[in-house]
Short mmCIF file of C-alpha atoms in Angstrom, two decimals:
data_model
loop_
_atom_site.label_atom_id
_atom_site.label_comp_id
_atom_site.label_asym_id
_atom_site.label_seq_id
_atom_site.Cartn_x
_atom_site.Cartn_y
_atom_site.Cartn_z
CA MET A 278 82.13 72.94 90.29
CA LEU A 279 84.08 75.98 89.15
CA ASN A 280 82.03 78.35 87.08
CA THR A 281 83.17 79.46 83.64
CA ILE A 282 84.69 82.73 84.81
CA ALA A 283 86.68 81.02 87.54
CA ARG A 284 87.96 78.37 85.12
CA PHE A 285 89.16 80.92 82.62
CA SER A 286 90.81 83.03 85.33
CA LEU A 287 92.94 80.04 86.35
CA LEU A 288 94.07 79.13 82.83
CA PRO A 289 97.17 81.40 82.66
CA ALA A 290 98.50 80.14 86.00
CA ALA A 291 97.73 76.52 85.16
CA ALA A 292 99.53 76.85 81.82
CA LEU A 293 102.64 78.16 83.55
CA VAL A 294 102.65 75.30 86.04
CA LEU A 295 102.20 72.75 83.26
CA ALA A 296 105.06 74.29 81.31
CA ALA A 297 107.32 73.96 84.34
CA CYS A 298 106.46 70.29 84.75
CA THR A 299 107.49 69.53 81.18
CA SER A 300 110.58 71.73 81.11
CA SER A 301 114.18 70.98 82.00
CA PRO A 302 115.40 70.64 85.63
CA ALA A 303 117.11 74.04 85.25
CA VAL A 304 113.78 75.92 85.42
CA ASP A 305 113.91 79.18 87.40
CA TYR A 306 111.32 78.51 90.10
CA ASP A 307 111.53 82.03 91.52
CA LYS A 308 110.63 83.51 88.16
CA LEU A 309 107.97 80.87 87.63
CA THR A 310 106.37 81.72 90.97
CA ALA A 311 106.40 85.44 90.16
CA ASP A 312 104.82 84.73 86.77
CA VAL A 313 102.11 82.55 88.34
CA ILE A 314 101.27 85.26 90.86
CA LYS A 315 101.06 87.96 88.20
CA ALA A 316 98.92 85.73 86.00
CA SER A 317 96.57 85.10 88.92
CA PHE A 318 95.82 88.77 89.66
CA GLN A 319 94.19 91.49 87.64
CA GLU A 320 93.98 95.24 88.08
CA ARG A 321 90.74 96.66 89.39
CA GLY A 322 90.10 100.27 90.24
CA ILE A 323 92.95 101.72 92.31
CA ALA A 324 94.38 98.25 92.99
CA LYS A 325 97.19 97.97 90.45
CA LEU A 326 99.61 95.14 89.77
CA ASP A 327 102.53 97.22 91.00
CA ARG A 328 101.45 96.13 94.49
CA LEU A 329 103.06 92.80 93.65
CA ASP A 330 106.47 94.41 93.13
CA GLN A 331 108.98 93.76 95.91
CA ASP A 332 111.65 96.16 97.05
CA ASP A 333 114.99 94.93 98.41
CA ALA A 334 113.69 94.73 101.97
CA ASN A 335 110.68 92.61 101.03
CA ARG A 336 112.77 90.37 98.82
CA GLU A 337 115.54 89.73 101.37
CA CYS A 338 113.16 89.27 104.31
CA ALA A 339 110.96 86.89 102.34
CA ALA A 340 114.00 84.84 101.33
CA ALA A 341 115.15 84.59 104.95
CA ASP A 342 111.68 83.55 106.01
CA VAL A 343 111.51 80.83 103.36
CA ALA A 344 114.96 79.61 104.42
CA GLY A 345 113.77 79.49 108.01
CA LYS A 346 116.66 81.52 109.40
CA PRO A 347 117.30 85.09 110.53
CA ILE A 348 118.27 87.60 107.88
CA ASP A 349 122.01 88.24 107.56
CA GLU A 350 123.07 91.00 109.96
CA LYS A 351 124.90 93.01 107.31
CA VAL A 352 121.92 92.80 104.96
CA ALA A 353 119.59 93.82 107.80
CA LYS A 354 121.74 96.83 108.63
CA ALA A 355 121.80 97.89 104.97
CA ILE A 356 118.00 97.62 104.79
CA GLU A 357 117.57 99.73 107.92
CA GLU A 358 119.99 102.39 106.70
CA ALA A 359 118.27 102.60 103.31
CA ASN A 360 114.83 102.88 104.86
CA MET A 361 115.98 105.46 107.40
CA LYS A 362 116.82 107.74 104.47
CA THR A 363 113.20 107.58 103.26
CA ILE A 364 111.71 109.07 106.43
CA LYS A 365 110.17 112.48 105.83
CA TRP A 366 110.05 114.55 108.97
CA PRO A 367 107.20 117.02 109.66
CA SER A 368 107.38 119.83 107.12
CA ASP A 369 106.57 122.43 109.80
CA GLY A 370 108.60 120.81 112.58
CA LYS A 371 105.48 119.94 114.57
CA PHE A 372 105.02 116.25 115.40
CA LEU A 373 101.62 116.14 117.11
CA GLY A 374 98.13 116.81 115.86
CA ASP A 375 94.74 116.04 117.43
CA TRP A 376 94.50 112.79 119.39
CA LYS A 377 90.73 112.60 118.81
CA GLN A 378 91.27 112.46 115.07
CA GLY A 379 94.15 110.06 115.68
CA GLU A 380 91.81 107.68 117.49
CA VAL A 381 89.44 107.66 114.51
CA ILE A 382 92.34 106.92 112.15
CA ALA A 383 93.75 104.16 114.37
CA GLN A 384 90.37 102.43 114.62
CA SER A 385 89.64 102.62 110.89
CA GLY A 386 90.63 99.88 108.47
CA ARG A 387 89.20 101.72 105.48
CA GLY A 388 90.95 102.32 102.20
CA MET A 389 93.15 101.04 99.37
CA THR A 390 90.76 98.34 98.13
CA TRP A 391 89.65 98.12 94.52
CA THR A 392 86.21 99.46 95.47
CA ASP A 393 87.73 102.64 96.94
CA THR A 394 88.76 105.70 94.95
CA ALA A 395 92.00 107.64 94.94
CA THR A 396 90.32 110.24 97.16
CA THR A 397 89.10 107.76 99.77
CA VAL A 398 90.53 108.64 103.20
CA ASN A 399 92.56 105.71 104.50
CA GLY A 400 92.56 104.47 108.05
CA GLY A 401 95.58 103.25 109.95
CA ASN A 402 94.07 99.88 110.91
CA CYS A 403 96.19 100.02 114.09
CA TYR A 404 93.67 98.08 116.21
CA ASN A 405 94.15 95.08 113.96
CA CYS A 406 97.59 94.46 115.52
CA HIS A 407 97.62 96.50 118.74
CA GLN A 408 95.59 97.22 121.83
CA ILE A 409 95.04 100.98 121.91
CA SER A 410 92.99 101.67 125.02
CA LYS A 411 91.88 99.71 128.08
CA GLU A 412 88.22 99.90 127.01
CA GLU A 413 88.79 97.81 123.90
CA LEU A 414 87.29 94.34 123.88
CA SER A 415 88.69 93.16 120.57
CA PHE A 416 92.13 93.89 119.13
CA GLY A 417 95.00 92.13 117.41
CA THR A 418 98.08 90.85 119.18
CA LEU A 419 100.56 90.66 116.32
CA GLY A 420 102.09 93.85 117.66
CA PRO A 421 102.61 94.95 121.29
CA SER A 422 99.95 96.81 123.25
CA LEU A 423 100.07 100.57 122.75
CA TYR A 424 98.12 101.30 125.91
CA ASN A 425 100.06 103.80 128.05
CA TYR A 426 102.56 104.19 125.21
CA GLY A 427 103.65 107.71 126.12
CA LYS A 428 103.11 107.32 129.85
CA LEU A 429 105.40 104.30 130.11
CA ARG A 430 108.10 106.22 128.29
CA GLY A 431 107.87 109.21 130.59
CA VAL A 432 106.47 111.58 127.99
CA THR A 433 104.61 114.12 130.13
CA ASP A 434 105.27 116.95 127.67
CA PRO A 435 105.75 115.82 124.04
CA ASN A 436 107.20 119.22 123.14
CA SER A 437 109.96 119.09 125.75
CA GLU A 438 113.61 118.44 124.99
CA ALA A 439 113.49 115.37 127.24
CA ALA A 440 110.83 113.76 125.05
CA LYS A 441 112.59 114.54 121.76
CA ALA A 442 114.17 111.11 121.22
CA ILE A 443 110.91 109.22 121.89
CA VAL A 444 108.90 111.59 119.72
CA GLU A 445 111.30 111.28 116.78
CA TYR A 446 111.53 107.51 117.13
CA THR A 447 107.73 107.20 117.16
CA TRP A 448 107.40 109.35 114.06
CA GLY A 449 110.06 107.33 112.24
CA LYS A 450 108.46 104.06 113.25
CA LEU A 451 105.09 105.17 111.91
CA TRP A 452 106.59 106.54 108.71
CA ASN A 453 108.79 103.55 107.88
CA SER A 454 109.15 100.81 110.49
CA ARG A 455 111.90 99.05 108.55
CA ALA A 456 114.25 101.91 109.34
CA TYR A 457 114.46 100.37 112.82
CA THR A 458 113.77 96.67 112.25
CA ALA A 459 114.72 95.32 108.83
CA CYS A 460 111.98 92.72 108.57
CA SER A 461 109.29 94.50 110.58
CA GLN A 462 105.77 93.40 109.65
CA MET A 463 104.38 96.81 110.59
CA PRO A 464 102.96 98.68 107.58
CA ARG A 465 105.22 101.50 106.40
CA ALA A 466 102.37 103.98 106.73
CA GLY A 467 104.08 107.15 105.55
CA HIS A 468 106.56 105.62 103.11
CA ALA A 469 103.87 103.54 101.40
CA GLY A 470 101.41 106.42 101.24
CA VAL A 471 98.86 104.73 103.49
CA LEU A 472 98.70 107.80 105.74
CA ASN A 473 99.67 111.38 104.92
CA GLU A 474 101.72 113.71 107.10
CA GLN A 475 98.74 115.22 108.89
CA GLN A 476 97.22 111.82 109.64
CA ILE A 477 100.50 110.62 111.14
CA LYS A 478 100.54 113.75 113.32
CA HIS A 479 97.11 112.80 114.64
CA VAL A 480 98.21 109.22 115.40
CA MET A 481 101.30 110.64 117.10
CA ALA A 482 99.03 112.68 119.36
CA LEU A 483 96.99 109.58 120.17
CA LEU A 484 100.15 107.82 121.32
CA LEU A 485 101.93 110.66 123.08
CA ASP A 486 99.46 113.33 124.23
CA PRO A 487 98.96 112.95 128.02
CA ALA A 488 95.25 113.77 127.49
CA SER A 489 94.80 110.86 125.05
CA PRO A 490 92.91 107.78 126.31
CA VAL A 491 96.03 105.81 125.43
CA ASN A 492 97.83 107.45 128.35
CA GLN A 493 94.99 107.43 130.88
#
């Protein structure tokens, strides 16, 4: 049986659903759904309700997913162009940090929950979707394996002119993945403020430094 707190927490959402059932056929179900979601969540700590807000990319990709068809090519291109403009390149022109710190960040899923504080250091949670090194026994498969990421792309010297395109692409992908794939499910780590510039530099080193276990 639901306890008293649980029952009361469901009342706003239930009221909205009931109102829809007794209203006219012209009810706006999109708005109703948004209202139900907002009524079902409450702010706690650093977890604010603005996390429910959708930008154009989220809205268009979600609509395509619900419709069960690919997103319109022109819309996809517009999303990618808009997100490309949000990428902030390294302020000092240096793309790589310390791969050892990058490994710690990639293996950490810490941060951004209501029990954390604004000063809590976030992790990248990369292992949740990707294999990172050959020693790993447990990793997600939603994204491709990152093992030998730099090695497979011929990056023997990340600071060389030959590696420039791969280095810049990798940075952009980490900062805002939707600049390259409109409906990418990869977290927009830099754009969303999950990781800061220095943390992204460390993850870059993990992926591209020849000495990193990723490339061994």
